[in-house]
Amino acid sequence: AKDEGGNRYEYYSAEVNQAATERMEIEQRLRRALENDELYLEYQPLIDLNSGKVCTVEALLRWNNPTLGQIPPSRFIPLAEATGLILPIGDWVIREALTQLSQWEQQGLNDFKLSVNISPRQFSNPTLSRTIAEQLQSHEISGDRLELEVTENLLMRNQQETKKTLNQLRELGISLALDDFGTGYSSLSYLKSFPFDTLKIDRCFIKDLLEHPQDQALVNATLTLADGLGLNTVGEGVETAEQRDYLLQHGLKVAQGYLYSRPLSPEQLENFLRQTTSG
Ligand code: C2E
Ligand code: CA
Ligand code: CA
Ligand code: CA
């Protein structure tokens, strides 16, 4: 029995080792991803359920490495956060997204907001709101075309500083969305003390919505809460017409998901916008 345990331990540690090696390899390649031009953004449209029009477009980061291939954000963003690489990468995302937005503006595509994900680590950088203000100014973009998505975990750390930064961003006309709502460790009182415009209901509550009464209870309560607080609501990961109908009936304002569109390249998004406005 002793031997068996020993073997199992060795087997386990070999696996852990392999995972660690793999993580180190990803980290080393991620360090070079920016300079090697391996990062790019895709854009997923969010649909206003009342008008059927695109009201927002969310920028989503992508990484294509020649050796490792396409690596999903769920694998490299946590690593980027842990190593601090999210700071230069996050700056790049802001610059790239606003450059794209100004191109769209020049094409007359100007009736939607662009939404950018900001990780908690970026908020500990005191220059965040200055960087954003400078980028808006140099592209001559008005702040009210930009929305920033932050997660609940941000709100738990350094509340005074966070509130100050969020208010600075709001003074630029930028709107603020609370992302992945219901999955973090925040408290409802945060909704009162932080200046959010929008609640994004996480996909995990929507995935099995029609089958799980518990998810329905949570979604209904969230929609009532948001309504009472005057907050806009987005449902993430809407894949079926049944989900959309349920959500619309219960007061959801905006839907995002494969039912409407996957994340798209800029050119694909332009086509999508043309189809949805002429149709
Ligand atoms: P998120 O902010 O919750 O983004 C929504 C995710 O749901 C995206 O995954 C999107 O592709 C996916 N999605 C949208 N509709 C559907 C659907 O109908 N079905 C399914 N199965 N999935 C859907 P993605 O692009 O893999 O991004 C994963 C996460 O990575 C994001 O979750 C966000 O937390 C993070 N992320 C992505 N880009 C950035 C970025 O630029 N900065 C930061 N800090 N985080 C980012
Ligand atoms: Ca998001
Ligand atoms: Ca989510
Ligand atoms: Ca382009």
Coordinates of C-alpha atoms and ligand atoms in Angstrom, one line a residue:
A1 CA 0.0 0.0 0.0
K2 CA 2.9 2.3 0.8
D3 CA 4.5 1.7 -2.6
E4 CA 1.2 2.3 -4.3
G5 CA 0.9 5.7 -2.5
G6 CA 4.4 6.5 -3.5
N7 CA 3.8 5.8 -7.1
R8 CA 0.6 7.7 -7.1
Y9 CA 2.5 10.7 -5.6
E10 CA 5.1 10.5 -8.3
Y11 CA 2.5 10.2 -11.0
Y12 CA 0.7 13.2 -9.5
S13 CA 3.8 15.3 -9.2
A14 CA 4.8 14.4 -12.8
E15 CA 1.4 15.7 -13.9
V16 CA 1.8 18.9 -11.8
N17 CA 5.2 19.3 -13.3
Q18 CA 4.0 19.0 -16.8
A19 CA 1.2 21.5 -16.1
A20 CA 3.8 23.9 -14.6
T21 CA 6.1 23.5 -17.6
E22 CA 3.2 24.1 -20.0
R23 CA 2.3 27.3 -18.0
M24 CA 5.9 28.5 -18.2
E25 CA 6.0 27.9 -21.9
I26 CA 2.7 29.8 -22.4
E27 CA 4.0 32.6 -20.2
Q28 CA 7.3 32.9 -22.2
R29 CA 5.4 33.0 -25.4
L30 CA 2.9 35.5 -24.1
R31 CA 5.7 37.8 -23.2
R32 CA 6.6 38.1 -26.9
A33 CA 3.0 38.0 -28.2
L34 CA 2.6 41.8 -28.3
E35 CA 5.9 42.6 -30.1
N36 CA 5.3 39.6 -32.5
D37 CA 1.9 41.0 -33.4
E38 CA 0.1 37.8 -32.4
L39 CA -2.8 39.5 -30.5
Y40 CA -5.9 40.8 -32.2
L41 CA -9.5 41.7 -31.3
E42 CA -12.8 40.2 -32.3
Y43 CA -16.0 42.1 -31.8
Q44 CA -19.3 40.6 -30.7
P45 CA -22.5 42.6 -31.3
L46 CA -25.0 43.1 -28.4
I47 CA -28.6 43.4 -29.5
D48 CA -31.2 45.8 -28.0
L49 CA -34.2 43.6 -27.7
N50 CA -36.7 46.4 -28.2
S51 CA -35.3 47.8 -31.4
G52 CA -33.5 44.7 -32.7
K53 CA -30.5 46.9 -33.3
V54 CA -26.9 46.6 -32.3
C55 CA -26.4 48.9 -29.3
T56 CA -23.0 47.8 -28.2
V57 CA -20.0 45.8 -29.6
E58 CA -17.8 44.0 -27.1
A59 CA -14.1 43.8 -27.9
L60 CA -12.7 40.3 -27.1
L61 CA -9.0 39.5 -27.1
R62 CA -7.5 36.7 -29.2
W63 CA -4.1 35.2 -29.3
N64 CA -2.8 33.2 -32.3
N65 CA 0.8 31.8 -31.7
P66 CA 2.6 30.1 -34.5
T67 CA 3.7 27.2 -32.3
L68 CA 0.9 26.8 -29.8
G69 CA -1.9 27.8 -32.2
Q70 CA -5.0 29.6 -31.1
I71 CA -5.1 29.9 -27.3
P72 CA -8.4 30.8 -25.7
P73 CA -8.6 33.8 -23.3
S74 CA -9.7 31.5 -20.5
R75 CA -6.2 30.0 -20.7
F76 CA -4.0 33.1 -21.1
I77 CA -5.8 35.9 -19.4
P78 CA -5.6 34.5 -15.9
L79 CA -1.9 34.0 -16.6
A80 CA -1.5 37.5 -17.9
E81 CA -3.2 38.8 -14.7
A82 CA -1.0 36.7 -12.4
T83 CA 2.2 37.8 -14.1
G84 CA 1.3 41.5 -14.6
L85 CA 1.5 41.1 -18.4
I86 CA -2.2 42.2 -18.4
L87 CA -0.9 45.8 -18.0
P88 CA 0.9 46.2 -21.3
I89 CA -1.7 43.8 -23.0
G90 CA -4.6 45.8 -21.5
D91 CA -3.1 49.1 -22.7
W92 CA -2.8 47.5 -26.2
V93 CA -6.4 46.4 -26.1
I94 CA -7.6 49.9 -25.3
R95 CA -5.5 51.5 -28.0
E96 CA -6.5 48.9 -30.6
A97 CA -10.2 49.0 -29.8
L98 CA -10.3 52.8 -29.9
T99 CA -8.3 52.8 -33.2
Q100 CA -10.9 50.5 -34.7
L101 CA -13.7 52.6 -33.2
S102 CA -12.4 55.7 -34.9
Q103 CA -12.2 53.9 -38.2
W104 CA -15.8 52.8 -37.9
E105 CA -16.7 56.4 -37.0
Q106 CA -15.1 57.6 -40.2
Q107 CA -17.2 55.1 -42.1
G108 CA -20.3 56.6 -40.4
L109 CA -20.8 53.5 -38.2
N110 CA -21.5 55.5 -35.0
D111 CA -24.7 54.4 -33.4
F112 CA -23.3 51.8 -31.0
K113 CA -21.0 51.8 -28.0
L114 CA -17.8 49.9 -27.9
S115 CA -17.2 47.9 -24.8
V116 CA -13.8 46.9 -23.5
N117 CA -13.0 44.4 -20.7
I118 CA -10.7 45.8 -18.0
S119 CA -9.2 43.4 -15.5
P120 CA -8.8 44.3 -11.8
R121 CA -5.1 44.5 -12.1
Q122 CA -5.4 47.4 -14.6
F123 CA -7.2 49.4 -12.0
S124 CA -4.3 49.3 -9.6
N125 CA -2.5 51.3 -12.3
P126 CA -3.0 54.9 -11.3
T127 CA -2.7 56.0 -14.9
L128 CA -5.6 54.0 -16.2
S129 CA -8.1 56.8 -16.6
R130 CA -5.4 59.1 -18.0
T131 CA -4.4 56.5 -20.6
I132 CA -8.1 56.2 -21.6
A133 CA -8.6 60.0 -21.7
E134 CA -5.5 60.4 -23.9
Q135 CA -6.6 57.7 -26.3
L136 CA -10.1 59.1 -26.6
Q137 CA -8.7 62.6 -27.3
S138 CA -6.1 61.5 -29.8
H139 CA -8.8 59.6 -31.8
E140 CA -11.3 62.4 -31.3
I141 CA -13.8 60.0 -29.8
S142 CA -16.4 61.1 -27.3
G143 CA -16.3 59.2 -24.0
D144 CA -20.0 58.3 -24.3
R145 CA -19.1 55.9 -27.1
L146 CA -17.1 53.8 -24.7
E147 CA -18.2 51.3 -22.1
L148 CA -15.9 49.5 -19.7
E149 CA -16.7 46.0 -18.3
V150 CA -15.3 45.2 -14.9
T151 CA -15.9 42.2 -12.6
E152 CA -17.2 42.0 -9.1
N153 CA -13.8 41.0 -7.7
L154 CA -12.5 44.4 -8.5
L155 CA -14.9 46.0 -6.0
M156 CA -13.6 44.0 -3.1
R157 CA -10.1 45.4 -3.2
N158 CA -9.2 49.0 -2.3
Q159 CA -12.7 50.3 -2.5
Q160 CA -11.9 54.0 -2.1
E161 CA -9.3 54.0 -4.9
T162 CA -11.6 52.0 -7.1
K163 CA -14.5 54.3 -6.6
K164 CA -12.4 57.3 -7.4
T165 CA -11.2 55.7 -10.7
L166 CA -14.7 54.7 -11.7
N167 CA -15.9 58.2 -11.0
Q168 CA -13.1 59.7 -13.1
L169 CA -14.0 57.5 -15.9
R170 CA -17.6 58.4 -15.6
E171 CA -16.7 62.1 -15.8
L172 CA -15.3 61.3 -19.2
G173 CA -18.8 60.2 -20.3
I174 CA -17.8 56.5 -20.2
S175 CA -20.4 54.0 -19.1
L176 CA -19.6 51.1 -16.7
A177 CA -20.9 47.6 -16.8
L178 CA -20.6 45.0 -14.0
D179 CA -19.6 41.9 -15.9
D180 CA -20.3 38.2 -15.0
F181 CA -22.8 39.4 -12.4
G182 CA -23.6 36.8 -9.8
T183 CA -20.4 34.7 -10.1
G184 CA -18.1 36.7 -7.9
Y185 CA -18.0 37.4 -4.2
S186 CA -19.5 40.8 -4.1
S187 CA -22.3 42.1 -2.0
L188 CA -25.5 43.7 -3.3
S189 CA -24.7 46.9 -1.5
Y190 CA -21.9 47.5 -4.0
L191 CA -24.5 48.2 -6.6
K192 CA -25.6 51.2 -4.5
S193 CA -22.1 52.6 -3.8
F194 CA -20.4 52.1 -7.2
P195 CA -21.6 54.0 -10.3
F196 CA -22.7 51.3 -12.7
D197 CA -24.9 51.7 -15.7
T198 CA -25.3 48.1 -16.7
L199 CA -25.5 44.6 -15.2
K200 CA -24.3 41.7 -17.4
I201 CA -25.8 38.4 -16.3
D202 CA -23.3 35.7 -16.7
R203 CA -23.8 32.9 -19.2
C204 CA -23.8 30.3 -16.5
F205 CA -27.3 31.5 -15.4
I206 CA -28.6 31.5 -18.9
K207 CA -27.2 28.2 -20.3
D208 CA -29.8 26.0 -18.7
L209 CA -32.4 28.7 -18.0
L210 CA -35.4 26.9 -19.5
E211 CA -34.6 23.6 -17.6
H212 CA -33.5 25.0 -14.2
P213 CA -36.1 26.8 -12.1
Q214 CA -33.3 27.9 -9.8
D215 CA -31.6 29.8 -12.7
Q216 CA -35.0 31.4 -13.5
A217 CA -35.4 32.5 -9.9
L218 CA -31.9 34.1 -10.0
V219 CA -32.4 35.7 -13.4
N220 CA -35.8 37.1 -12.5
A221 CA -34.6 38.5 -9.2
T222 CA -31.6 40.1 -10.9
L223 CA -33.8 41.7 -13.6
T224 CA -36.2 43.1 -10.9
L225 CA -33.2 44.4 -8.9
A226 CA -31.7 46.1 -11.9
D227 CA -35.0 47.6 -12.9
G228 CA -35.5 49.0 -9.4
L229 CA -32.0 50.5 -9.4
G230 CA -32.4 51.9 -12.9
L231 CA -29.7 49.7 -14.4
N232 CA -29.6 48.4 -17.9
T233 CA -29.3 44.6 -18.3
V234 CA -27.4 42.4 -20.7
G235 CA -27.9 38.6 -20.9
E236 CA -24.7 36.8 -21.9
G237 CA -24.6 33.6 -24.0
V238 CA -28.1 33.7 -25.4
E239 CA -28.1 30.8 -27.9
T240 CA -31.7 29.9 -28.5
A241 CA -34.9 31.7 -29.4
E242 CA -36.5 30.2 -26.3
Q243 CA -33.9 31.8 -24.0
R244 CA -34.4 35.1 -25.7
D245 CA -38.2 34.9 -25.4
Y246 CA -38.0 34.0 -21.7
L247 CA -35.6 36.8 -21.1
L248 CA -37.5 39.4 -23.1
Q249 CA -40.7 38.5 -21.2
H250 CA -39.0 39.0 -17.9
G251 CA -37.7 42.4 -18.8
L252 CA -34.1 41.8 -20.1
K253 CA -33.0 44.8 -22.2
V254 CA -30.0 43.6 -24.2
A255 CA -28.9 40.1 -25.4
Q256 CA -25.5 38.8 -26.4
G257 CA -24.9 35.4 -27.8
Y258 CA -24.5 33.0 -30.7
L259 CA -28.3 33.3 -31.4
Y260 CA -27.3 36.7 -32.9
S261 CA -23.7 36.4 -33.7
R262 CA -20.3 35.0 -32.6
P263 CA -17.4 37.4 -32.1
L264 CA -16.5 38.7 -35.5
S265 CA -13.6 40.3 -37.3
P266 CA -14.0 44.0 -38.0
E267 CA -15.0 43.4 -41.6
Q268 CA -17.5 40.7 -40.6
L269 CA -18.9 43.1 -38.0
E270 CA -19.3 45.8 -40.7
N271 CA -21.3 43.4 -42.8
F272 CA -23.4 42.4 -39.8
L273 CA -24.2 46.1 -39.1
R274 CA -25.2 46.7 -42.7
Q275 CA -27.5 43.7 -42.7
T276 CA -29.2 44.6 -39.4
T277 CA -29.7 48.2 -40.2
S278 CA -31.0 47.7 -43.8
G279 CA -33.1 44.7 -42.8
Ligands
C2E1 P1 -16.7 37.6 -20.9 O1 -16.3 39.0 -20.6 O2 -17.8 37.1 -20.0 O3 -17.0 37.5 -22.4 C1 -18.1 36.8 -23.0 C2 -17.6 35.4 -23.4 O4 -18.7 34.6 -23.8 C3 -16.7 35.5 -24.6 O5 -15.7 34.4 -24.5 C4 -17.6 35.2 -25.8 O6 -17.0 34.7 -26.9 C5 -18.5 34.2 -25.1 N1 -19.8 34.0 -25.7 C6 -20.7 35.0 -26.1 N2 -21.8 34.5 -26.6 C7 -21.8 33.2 -26.3 C8 -22.7 32.1 -26.6 O7 -23.8 32.3 -27.0 N3 -22.3 30.9 -26.2 C9 -21.1 30.6 -25.7 N4 -20.8 29.4 -25.4 N5 -20.2 31.6 -25.4 C10 -20.5 32.9 -25.8 P2 -14.2 34.6 -24.8 O8 -14.0 35.5 -26.0 O9 -13.6 33.3 -24.9 O10 -13.6 35.4 -23.6 C11 -13.6 34.7 -22.3 C12 -13.3 35.7 -21.2 O11 -11.9 36.3 -21.4 C13 -14.2 37.0 -21.2 O12 -15.4 36.6 -20.7 C14 -13.4 37.9 -20.4 O13 -13.5 37.6 -19.0 C15 -11.9 37.6 -20.8 N6 -11.5 38.5 -21.9 C16 -11.7 38.5 -23.2 N7 -11.1 39.6 -23.8 C17 -10.5 40.3 -22.8 C18 -9.8 41.5 -22.7 O14 -9.5 42.2 -23.7 N8 -9.3 41.9 -21.5 C19 -9.6 41.2 -20.3 N9 -9.2 41.7 -19.1 N10 -10.3 40.1 -20.3 C20 -10.8 39.7 -21.6
CA2 CA -17.1 41.0 -20.8
CA3 CA -19.1 35.8 -18.5
CA4 CA -9.2 47.4 -39.8

